[in-house]
Amino acid sequence: DVPAAVNFWSAGGSWDARAKLPNVMLLNGQWDFHLAASPQDIPVGFFDTSFDTSSWDAIKVPANWECEGYDRPIYTNTFYPFPMDPPRALRRGVWTSSGGQAPLDRGGEVSLIPGWSWDPNAADPNELENPTGCYRRTFDLPEGWSANGRRVFLLFEGVDSAFYCWINGVR
């Protein structure tokens, strides 16, 4: 529908404008959420349709879990506060100073200062090694959306790093 698309783009592509497009369903809102320390620690079978998430928290989507009170922000506007070593996302360790200064509990902004180095063997008991968010949301497609072989697309615009999506328990 060309007029709807013109209105969408002229409105700046906002969430309100998207919601007015035909055949668009926003999944913004409250989702069930569980933060695991690493991908190996996710709840077994959480993607099964019968899995009970009643003990999970609710989190606003779209949002960053760090800004919703889970874990800590790990990105800065200049560089990472931990060594870049793709594809590994190891955050274990602390910044230490060769000048005898105390270890830091966060270190991104000092990593370029001479004398400071990353010690991956120093343990911070509050640090998650590779935090992994598990999200659950139930929704029904409007009637007729998949009729006559019509394709339906699911778009995740804010997902960062890696993710898997299960629909009705199927990845």
Short mmCIF file of N, CA and C in Angstrom, two decimals:
data_model
loop_
_atom_site.label_atom_id
_atom_site.label_comp_id
_atom_site.label_asym_id
_atom_site.label_seq_id
_atom_site.Cartn_x
_atom_site.Cartn_y
_atom_site.Cartn_z
N ASP A 1 0.86 -1.17 0.00
CA ASP A 1 0.00 0.00 0.00
C ASP A 1 0.90 1.23 0.00
N VAL A 2 1.00 1.88 -1.14
CA VAL A 2 1.93 3.00 -1.31
C VAL A 2 1.59 4.18 -0.40
N PRO A 3 0.32 4.61 -0.29
CA PRO A 3 0.04 5.75 0.62
C PRO A 3 0.46 5.47 2.07
N ALA A 4 0.24 4.25 2.54
CA ALA A 4 0.64 3.92 3.92
C ALA A 4 2.16 3.99 4.06
N ALA A 5 2.89 3.51 3.07
CA ALA A 5 4.36 3.57 3.12
C ALA A 5 4.85 5.01 3.10
N VAL A 6 4.22 5.85 2.29
CA VAL A 6 4.60 7.26 2.24
C VAL A 6 4.36 7.91 3.60
N ASN A 7 3.22 7.62 4.22
CA ASN A 7 2.95 8.17 5.55
C ASN A 7 3.96 7.69 6.58
N PHE A 8 4.33 6.41 6.47
CA PHE A 8 5.31 5.83 7.40
C PHE A 8 6.64 6.57 7.31
N TRP A 9 7.17 6.71 6.10
CA TRP A 9 8.48 7.35 5.95
C TRP A 9 8.41 8.84 6.24
N SER A 10 7.30 9.48 5.91
CA SER A 10 7.19 10.91 6.19
C SER A 10 7.08 11.16 7.69
N ALA A 11 6.63 10.16 8.45
CA ALA A 11 6.56 10.27 9.91
C ALA A 11 7.88 9.91 10.56
N GLY A 12 8.90 9.66 9.77
CA GLY A 12 10.23 9.37 10.31
C GLY A 12 10.43 7.92 10.69
N GLY A 13 9.53 7.02 10.31
CA GLY A 13 9.70 5.61 10.62
C GLY A 13 9.54 5.29 12.09
N SER A 14 8.77 6.10 12.81
CA SER A 14 8.62 5.92 14.25
C SER A 14 7.82 4.65 14.55
N TRP A 15 7.82 4.24 15.83
CA TRP A 15 7.02 3.08 16.23
C TRP A 15 5.55 3.33 15.97
N ASP A 16 5.08 4.55 16.24
CA ASP A 16 3.67 4.86 15.99
C ASP A 16 3.35 4.74 14.51
N ALA A 17 4.27 5.23 13.66
CA ALA A 17 4.04 5.13 12.22
C ALA A 17 4.07 3.67 11.77
N ARG A 18 4.95 2.87 12.33
CA ARG A 18 5.02 1.45 11.96
C ARG A 18 3.73 0.74 12.32
N ALA A 19 3.18 1.05 13.48
CA ALA A 19 1.97 0.38 13.94
C ALA A 19 0.79 0.65 13.02
N LYS A 20 0.83 1.74 12.27
CA LYS A 20 -0.27 2.09 11.37
C LYS A 20 -0.14 1.44 9.99
N LEU A 21 0.99 0.83 9.70
CA LEU A 21 1.17 0.16 8.42
C LEU A 21 0.27 -1.06 8.34
N PRO A 22 -0.23 -1.37 7.14
CA PRO A 22 -1.03 -2.58 7.02
C PRO A 22 -0.14 -3.81 7.17
N ASN A 23 -0.69 -4.85 7.74
CA ASN A 23 0.02 -6.13 7.87
C ASN A 23 1.29 -6.03 8.70
N VAL A 24 1.29 -5.16 9.71
CA VAL A 24 2.41 -5.02 10.63
C VAL A 24 1.88 -5.21 12.04
N MET A 25 2.56 -6.04 12.81
CA MET A 25 2.21 -6.25 14.21
C MET A 25 3.48 -6.03 15.02
N LEU A 26 3.49 -4.99 15.82
CA LEU A 26 4.64 -4.74 16.69
C LEU A 26 4.57 -5.67 17.89
N LEU A 27 5.70 -6.22 18.27
CA LEU A 27 5.77 -7.08 19.45
C LEU A 27 6.40 -6.34 20.62
N ASN A 28 6.40 -5.01 20.56
CA ASN A 28 6.89 -4.19 21.66
C ASN A 28 6.03 -4.43 22.89
N GLY A 29 6.62 -4.26 24.04
CA GLY A 29 5.88 -4.42 25.28
C GLY A 29 6.62 -5.29 26.27
N GLN A 30 5.90 -5.93 27.16
CA GLN A 30 6.49 -6.77 28.19
C GLN A 30 6.73 -8.18 27.67
N TRP A 31 7.94 -8.66 27.86
CA TRP A 31 8.32 -10.03 27.51
C TRP A 31 8.79 -10.71 28.79
N ASP A 32 8.67 -12.03 28.84
CA ASP A 32 9.27 -12.79 29.94
C ASP A 32 10.77 -12.82 29.70
N PHE A 33 11.56 -12.70 30.78
CA PHE A 33 13.01 -12.56 30.61
C PHE A 33 13.76 -13.30 31.71
N HIS A 34 14.83 -13.97 31.30
CA HIS A 34 15.75 -14.62 32.24
C HIS A 34 17.17 -14.33 31.76
N LEU A 35 18.03 -13.86 32.67
CA LEU A 35 19.43 -13.61 32.34
C LEU A 35 20.27 -14.76 32.87
N ALA A 36 20.96 -15.44 31.96
CA ALA A 36 21.86 -16.55 32.32
C ALA A 36 23.30 -16.05 32.26
N ALA A 37 24.18 -16.67 33.03
CA ALA A 37 25.59 -16.26 33.07
C ALA A 37 26.30 -16.53 31.75
N SER A 38 25.85 -17.54 31.00
CA SER A 38 26.48 -17.89 29.72
C SER A 38 25.49 -18.72 28.92
N PRO A 39 25.74 -18.92 27.63
CA PRO A 39 24.83 -19.77 26.83
C PRO A 39 24.68 -21.17 27.40
N GLN A 40 25.70 -21.68 28.07
CA GLN A 40 25.62 -23.02 28.66
C GLN A 40 24.69 -23.07 29.87
N ASP A 41 24.34 -21.90 30.41
CA ASP A 41 23.54 -21.84 31.63
C ASP A 41 22.07 -21.49 31.39
N ILE A 42 21.63 -21.44 30.13
CA ILE A 42 20.23 -21.11 29.88
C ILE A 42 19.34 -22.23 30.41
N PRO A 43 18.12 -21.92 30.80
CA PRO A 43 17.21 -22.96 31.29
C PRO A 43 16.97 -24.01 30.20
N VAL A 44 17.11 -25.27 30.56
CA VAL A 44 16.94 -26.36 29.59
C VAL A 44 15.51 -26.35 29.06
N GLY A 45 15.38 -26.32 27.75
CA GLY A 45 14.08 -26.39 27.11
C GLY A 45 13.23 -25.15 27.23
N PHE A 46 13.83 -23.99 27.52
CA PHE A 46 13.02 -22.79 27.72
C PHE A 46 12.23 -22.40 26.48
N PHE A 47 12.61 -22.92 25.34
CA PHE A 47 11.94 -22.59 24.08
C PHE A 47 10.73 -23.49 23.81
N ASP A 48 10.55 -24.54 24.60
CA ASP A 48 9.39 -25.41 24.43
C ASP A 48 8.12 -24.64 24.79
N THR A 49 7.06 -24.89 24.05
CA THR A 49 5.82 -24.16 24.28
C THR A 49 5.23 -24.43 25.66
N SER A 50 5.57 -25.56 26.27
CA SER A 50 5.03 -25.91 27.59
C SER A 50 5.91 -25.41 28.74
N PHE A 51 7.05 -24.78 28.45
CA PHE A 51 7.96 -24.32 29.50
C PHE A 51 7.28 -23.24 30.33
N ASP A 52 7.41 -23.33 31.65
CA ASP A 52 6.78 -22.39 32.57
C ASP A 52 7.73 -21.24 32.88
N THR A 53 7.37 -20.03 32.49
CA THR A 53 8.19 -18.84 32.74
C THR A 53 7.62 -17.98 33.87
N SER A 54 6.71 -18.54 34.66
CA SER A 54 6.05 -17.72 35.69
C SER A 54 7.04 -17.18 36.74
N SER A 55 8.19 -17.81 36.89
CA SER A 55 9.18 -17.31 37.86
C SER A 55 10.14 -16.30 37.22
N TRP A 56 10.02 -16.09 35.92
CA TRP A 56 10.89 -15.13 35.23
C TRP A 56 10.41 -13.71 35.48
N ASP A 57 11.30 -12.76 35.23
CA ASP A 57 10.95 -11.35 35.31
C ASP A 57 10.27 -10.93 34.01
N ALA A 58 9.65 -9.77 34.05
CA ALA A 58 9.12 -9.14 32.84
C ALA A 58 10.07 -8.01 32.48
N ILE A 59 10.35 -7.88 31.18
CA ILE A 59 11.26 -6.83 30.72
C ILE A 59 10.61 -6.12 29.54
N LYS A 60 10.88 -4.83 29.45
CA LYS A 60 10.34 -4.02 28.37
C LYS A 60 11.14 -4.28 27.09
N VAL A 61 10.45 -4.44 25.99
CA VAL A 61 11.06 -4.58 24.68
C VAL A 61 10.40 -3.56 23.77
N PRO A 62 11.14 -2.75 23.02
CA PRO A 62 12.59 -2.80 22.88
C PRO A 62 13.29 -2.09 24.03
N ALA A 63 14.43 -2.61 24.38
CA ALA A 63 15.29 -2.04 25.42
C ALA A 63 16.57 -2.86 25.49
N ASN A 64 17.54 -2.37 26.19
CA ASN A 64 18.75 -3.13 26.48
C ASN A 64 18.61 -3.65 27.90
N TRP A 65 18.91 -4.92 28.10
CA TRP A 65 18.72 -5.46 29.46
C TRP A 65 19.60 -4.72 30.44
N GLU A 66 20.77 -4.24 30.00
CA GLU A 66 21.65 -3.49 30.91
C GLU A 66 20.97 -2.22 31.40
N CYS A 67 20.17 -1.59 30.54
CA CYS A 67 19.47 -0.36 30.92
C CYS A 67 18.20 -0.65 31.71
N GLU A 68 17.83 -1.91 31.80
CA GLU A 68 16.65 -2.32 32.57
C GLU A 68 17.05 -2.93 33.91
N GLY A 69 18.33 -2.80 34.29
CA GLY A 69 18.77 -3.24 35.61
C GLY A 69 19.40 -4.61 35.67
N TYR A 70 19.72 -5.21 34.54
CA TYR A 70 20.36 -6.53 34.51
C TYR A 70 21.80 -6.38 34.05
N ASP A 71 22.72 -7.05 34.74
CA ASP A 71 24.13 -7.02 34.39
C ASP A 71 24.63 -5.58 34.47
N ARG A 72 25.57 -5.22 33.65
CA ARG A 72 26.08 -3.85 33.63
C ARG A 72 26.34 -3.45 32.18
N PRO A 73 26.27 -2.17 31.86
CA PRO A 73 26.59 -1.75 30.49
C PRO A 73 28.03 -2.12 30.16
N ILE A 74 28.26 -2.67 28.99
CA ILE A 74 29.61 -3.09 28.62
C ILE A 74 30.16 -2.32 27.45
N TYR A 75 29.38 -1.45 26.86
CA TYR A 75 29.85 -0.71 25.69
C TYR A 75 30.08 0.74 26.05
N THR A 76 31.06 1.33 25.42
CA THR A 76 31.33 2.75 25.58
C THR A 76 31.25 3.37 24.20
N ASN A 77 31.36 4.66 24.13
CA ASN A 77 31.29 5.29 22.82
C ASN A 77 32.65 5.33 22.12
N THR A 78 33.69 4.76 22.73
CA THR A 78 35.00 4.78 22.09
C THR A 78 35.60 3.39 21.90
N PHE A 79 35.55 2.53 22.92
CA PHE A 79 36.11 1.19 22.79
C PHE A 79 35.53 0.31 23.88
N TYR A 80 35.72 -0.99 23.72
CA TYR A 80 35.18 -1.95 24.68
C TYR A 80 35.92 -1.89 26.01
N PRO A 81 35.21 -2.11 27.11
CA PRO A 81 35.88 -2.15 28.42
C PRO A 81 36.46 -3.52 28.74
N PHE A 82 36.69 -4.33 27.72
CA PHE A 82 37.37 -5.62 27.85
C PHE A 82 38.04 -5.90 26.52
N PRO A 83 39.05 -6.75 26.50
CA PRO A 83 39.79 -6.98 25.25
C PRO A 83 38.91 -7.56 24.15
N MET A 84 39.12 -7.08 22.94
CA MET A 84 38.42 -7.61 21.77
C MET A 84 39.16 -8.86 21.30
N ASP A 85 38.46 -9.97 21.26
CA ASP A 85 39.04 -11.23 20.82
C ASP A 85 37.97 -12.06 20.12
N PRO A 86 37.40 -11.52 19.00
CA PRO A 86 36.31 -12.25 18.33
C PRO A 86 36.77 -13.63 17.91
N PRO A 87 35.94 -14.65 17.94
CA PRO A 87 34.51 -14.57 18.29
C PRO A 87 34.25 -14.76 19.77
N ARG A 88 35.27 -14.80 20.60
CA ARG A 88 35.07 -14.99 22.03
C ARG A 88 34.57 -13.69 22.67
N ALA A 89 33.71 -13.83 23.65
CA ALA A 89 33.16 -12.68 24.35
C ALA A 89 33.49 -12.78 25.83
N LEU A 90 34.73 -13.13 26.12
CA LEU A 90 35.12 -13.31 27.52
C LEU A 90 35.24 -11.97 28.22
N ARG A 91 34.50 -11.82 29.29
CA ARG A 91 34.55 -10.59 30.07
C ARG A 91 35.20 -10.84 31.41
N ARG A 92 35.63 -12.06 31.68
CA ARG A 92 36.25 -12.37 32.96
C ARG A 92 37.58 -11.63 33.05
N GLY A 93 37.87 -11.08 34.19
CA GLY A 93 39.14 -10.40 34.42
C GLY A 93 38.93 -8.99 34.93
N VAL A 94 40.03 -8.33 35.25
CA VAL A 94 39.98 -6.94 35.70
C VAL A 94 41.19 -6.20 35.14
N TRP A 95 41.09 -4.90 35.14
CA TRP A 95 42.23 -4.06 34.76
C TRP A 95 43.14 -3.92 35.98
N THR A 96 44.44 -4.06 35.76
CA THR A 96 45.40 -3.89 36.85
C THR A 96 46.46 -2.89 36.43
N SER A 97 47.11 -2.32 37.43
CA SER A 97 48.11 -1.30 37.18
C SER A 97 49.49 -1.81 37.57
N SER A 98 50.47 -1.58 36.70
CA SER A 98 51.84 -1.96 37.05
C SER A 98 52.42 -1.00 38.08
N GLY A 99 51.74 0.12 38.32
CA GLY A 99 52.20 1.10 39.29
C GLY A 99 51.73 0.82 40.70
N GLY A 100 51.14 -0.36 40.93
CA GLY A 100 50.71 -0.73 42.28
C GLY A 100 49.35 -0.20 42.66
N GLN A 101 48.63 0.40 41.72
CA GLN A 101 47.29 0.86 42.06
C GLN A 101 46.34 -0.33 42.17
N ALA A 102 45.27 -0.13 42.88
CA ALA A 102 44.31 -1.21 43.11
C ALA A 102 43.62 -1.61 41.81
N PRO A 103 43.24 -2.88 41.70
CA PRO A 103 42.47 -3.31 40.53
C PRO A 103 41.17 -2.53 40.43
N LEU A 104 40.73 -2.34 39.20
CA LEU A 104 39.49 -1.61 38.96
C LEU A 104 38.34 -2.57 38.75
N ASP A 105 37.15 -2.16 39.17
CA ASP A 105 36.00 -3.00 38.90
C ASP A 105 35.41 -2.72 37.53
N ARG A 106 35.83 -1.65 36.90
CA ARG A 106 35.47 -1.38 35.51
C ARG A 106 36.66 -0.67 34.91
N GLY A 107 36.94 -0.90 33.64
CA GLY A 107 38.20 -0.37 33.19
C GLY A 107 38.26 0.17 31.80
N GLY A 108 37.16 0.23 31.08
CA GLY A 108 37.22 0.65 29.69
C GLY A 108 37.92 1.97 29.47
N GLU A 109 37.62 2.97 30.29
CA GLU A 109 38.17 4.30 30.03
C GLU A 109 39.64 4.42 30.39
N VAL A 110 40.21 3.45 31.10
CA VAL A 110 41.63 3.56 31.45
C VAL A 110 42.50 2.62 30.64
N SER A 111 41.92 1.85 29.75
CA SER A 111 42.70 0.83 29.05
C SER A 111 43.78 1.40 28.14
N LEU A 112 43.66 2.65 27.75
CA LEU A 112 44.68 3.25 26.89
C LEU A 112 45.73 4.01 27.68
N ILE A 113 45.61 4.03 29.00
CA ILE A 113 46.58 4.72 29.84
C ILE A 113 47.76 3.79 30.08
N PRO A 114 48.99 4.25 29.82
CA PRO A 114 50.16 3.38 30.03
C PRO A 114 50.22 2.84 31.45
N GLY A 115 50.63 1.60 31.58
CA GLY A 115 50.78 0.98 32.89
C GLY A 115 49.60 0.12 33.30
N TRP A 116 48.51 0.23 32.59
CA TRP A 116 47.33 -0.57 32.90
C TRP A 116 47.24 -1.72 31.92
N SER A 117 46.86 -2.88 32.41
CA SER A 117 46.71 -4.04 31.52
C SER A 117 45.54 -4.89 31.99
N TRP A 118 45.03 -5.69 31.06
CA TRP A 118 43.91 -6.58 31.35
C TRP A 118 44.45 -7.89 31.90
N ASP A 119 43.96 -8.30 33.05
CA ASP A 119 44.36 -9.58 33.63
C ASP A 119 43.19 -10.54 33.57
N PRO A 120 43.17 -11.44 32.57
CA PRO A 120 42.03 -12.34 32.41
C PRO A 120 41.93 -13.38 33.52
N ASN A 121 42.97 -13.55 34.32
CA ASN A 121 42.95 -14.55 35.38
C ASN A 121 42.45 -13.99 36.71
N ALA A 122 42.34 -12.67 36.81
CA ALA A 122 41.82 -12.06 38.03
C ALA A 122 40.31 -12.21 38.04
N ALA A 123 39.79 -12.73 39.09
CA ALA A 123 38.35 -13.00 39.16
C ALA A 123 37.60 -11.85 39.81
N ASP A 124 36.50 -11.51 39.21
CA ASP A 124 35.56 -10.57 39.80
C ASP A 124 34.31 -11.39 40.09
N PRO A 125 33.98 -11.65 41.35
CA PRO A 125 32.86 -12.55 41.67
C PRO A 125 31.51 -12.06 41.17
N ASN A 126 31.40 -10.79 40.83
CA ASN A 126 30.13 -10.24 40.36
C ASN A 126 30.00 -10.23 38.85
N GLU A 127 31.02 -10.69 38.16
CA GLU A 127 31.04 -10.61 36.70
C GLU A 127 30.46 -11.86 36.05
N LEU A 128 29.57 -11.66 35.09
CA LEU A 128 29.06 -12.76 34.28
C LEU A 128 30.01 -12.93 33.10
N GLU A 129 30.35 -14.18 32.78
CA GLU A 129 31.35 -14.40 31.73
C GLU A 129 30.83 -14.03 30.34
N ASN A 130 29.67 -14.48 30.00
CA ASN A 130 29.10 -14.22 28.68
C ASN A 130 27.58 -14.15 28.83
N PRO A 131 27.06 -13.07 29.42
CA PRO A 131 25.64 -13.00 29.74
C PRO A 131 24.76 -13.30 28.54
N THR A 132 23.72 -14.08 28.79
CA THR A 132 22.83 -14.54 27.73
C THR A 132 21.39 -14.30 28.17
N GLY A 133 20.69 -13.48 27.41
CA GLY A 133 19.30 -13.18 27.73
C GLY A 133 18.36 -14.15 27.05
N CYS A 134 17.41 -14.66 27.80
CA CYS A 134 16.37 -15.54 27.26
C CYS A 134 15.05 -14.77 27.33
N TYR A 135 14.42 -14.58 26.20
CA TYR A 135 13.18 -13.84 26.10
C TYR A 135 12.07 -14.76 25.63
N ARG A 136 10.87 -14.57 26.16
CA ARG A 136 9.70 -15.33 25.72
C ARG A 136 8.52 -14.39 25.52
N ARG A 137 7.81 -14.60 24.44
CA ARG A 137 6.60 -13.80 24.17
C ARG A 137 5.62 -14.68 23.41
N THR A 138 4.38 -14.67 23.82
CA THR A 138 3.33 -15.41 23.12
C THR A 138 2.50 -14.41 22.34
N PHE A 139 2.22 -14.75 21.09
CA PHE A 139 1.34 -13.91 20.28
C PHE A 139 0.68 -14.79 19.22
N ASP A 140 -0.43 -14.32 18.71
CA ASP A 140 -1.14 -15.01 17.64
C ASP A 140 -1.15 -14.13 16.40
N LEU A 141 -0.91 -14.73 15.25
CA LEU A 141 -1.01 -13.99 14.00
C LEU A 141 -2.47 -13.68 13.72
N PRO A 142 -2.74 -12.50 13.20
CA PRO A 142 -4.12 -12.20 12.80
C PRO A 142 -4.61 -13.19 11.74
N GLU A 143 -5.89 -13.43 11.74
CA GLU A 143 -6.48 -14.36 10.79
C GLU A 143 -6.18 -13.94 9.36
N GLY A 144 -5.79 -14.90 8.56
CA GLY A 144 -5.53 -14.65 7.14
C GLY A 144 -4.11 -14.25 6.79
N TRP A 145 -3.28 -13.98 7.79
CA TRP A 145 -1.93 -13.54 7.48
C TRP A 145 -1.11 -14.59 6.72
N SER A 146 -1.32 -15.83 7.01
CA SER A 146 -0.54 -16.86 6.33
C SER A 146 -1.37 -17.64 5.31
N ALA A 147 -2.52 -17.11 4.93
CA ALA A 147 -3.40 -17.79 3.98
C ALA A 147 -2.78 -17.80 2.59
N ASN A 148 -3.11 -18.81 1.84
CA ASN A 148 -2.69 -18.92 0.44
C ASN A 148 -1.17 -18.87 0.27
N GLY A 149 -0.44 -19.42 1.21
CA GLY A 149 1.02 -19.47 1.09
C GLY A 149 1.72 -18.14 1.30
N ARG A 150 1.00 -17.15 1.81
CA ARG A 150 1.60 -15.84 2.06
C ARG A 150 2.69 -15.96 3.10
N ARG A 151 3.84 -15.36 2.82
CA ARG A 151 4.96 -15.40 3.75
C ARG A 151 4.80 -14.34 4.83
N VAL A 152 5.23 -14.68 6.03
CA VAL A 152 5.20 -13.76 7.17
C VAL A 152 6.63 -13.63 7.66
N PHE A 153 7.07 -12.41 7.87
CA PHE A 153 8.45 -12.16 8.30
C PHE A 153 8.45 -11.68 9.74
N LEU A 154 9.45 -12.12 10.49
CA LEU A 154 9.68 -11.69 11.86
C LEU A 154 10.99 -10.91 11.86
N LEU A 155 10.93 -9.65 12.24
CA LEU A 155 12.09 -8.77 12.15
C LEU A 155 12.55 -8.37 13.54
N PHE A 156 13.83 -8.63 13.84
CA PHE A 156 14.46 -8.20 15.09
C PHE A 156 15.47 -7.13 14.72
N GLU A 157 15.16 -5.89 15.00
CA GLU A 157 16.05 -4.81 14.60
C GLU A 157 17.13 -4.49 15.61
N GLY A 158 16.93 -4.81 16.87
CA GLY A 158 17.89 -4.41 17.89
C GLY A 158 18.72 -5.54 18.45
N VAL A 159 18.61 -6.72 17.89
CA VAL A 159 19.37 -7.85 18.42
C VAL A 159 20.84 -7.64 18.10
N ASP A 160 21.68 -7.85 19.10
CA ASP A 160 23.11 -7.65 18.92
C ASP A 160 23.82 -8.97 19.18
N SER A 161 24.96 -9.12 18.58
CA SER A 161 25.76 -10.32 18.78
C SER A 161 25.06 -11.49 18.10
N ALA A 162 24.85 -12.58 18.79
CA ALA A 162 24.22 -13.76 18.20
C ALA A 162 22.89 -14.03 18.87
N PHE A 163 21.97 -14.65 18.12
CA PHE A 163 20.70 -15.04 18.75
C PHE A 163 20.05 -16.16 17.95
N TYR A 164 19.17 -16.87 18.62
CA TYR A 164 18.33 -17.89 18.00
C TYR A 164 16.88 -17.50 18.26
N CYS A 165 16.02 -17.85 17.36
CA CYS A 165 14.60 -17.61 17.51
C CYS A 165 13.87 -18.93 17.33
N TRP A 166 12.98 -19.24 18.25
CA TRP A 166 12.13 -20.43 18.15
C TRP A 166 10.70 -19.96 17.99
N ILE A 167 9.97 -20.57 17.09
CA ILE A 167 8.55 -20.29 16.93
C ILE A 167 7.82 -21.61 17.13
N ASN A 168 6.93 -21.63 18.11
CA ASN A 168 6.23 -22.85 18.49
C ASN A 168 7.20 -23.98 18.80
N GLY A 169 8.31 -23.65 19.44
CA GLY A 169 9.29 -24.65 19.86
C GLY A 169 10.25 -25.10 18.78
N VAL A 170 10.16 -24.53 17.57
CA VAL A 170 11.01 -24.94 16.44
C VAL A 170 11.97 -23.79 16.12
N ARG A 171 13.26 -24.11 16.06
CA ARG A 171 14.26 -23.08 15.75
C ARG A 171 14.32 -22.85 14.26
#
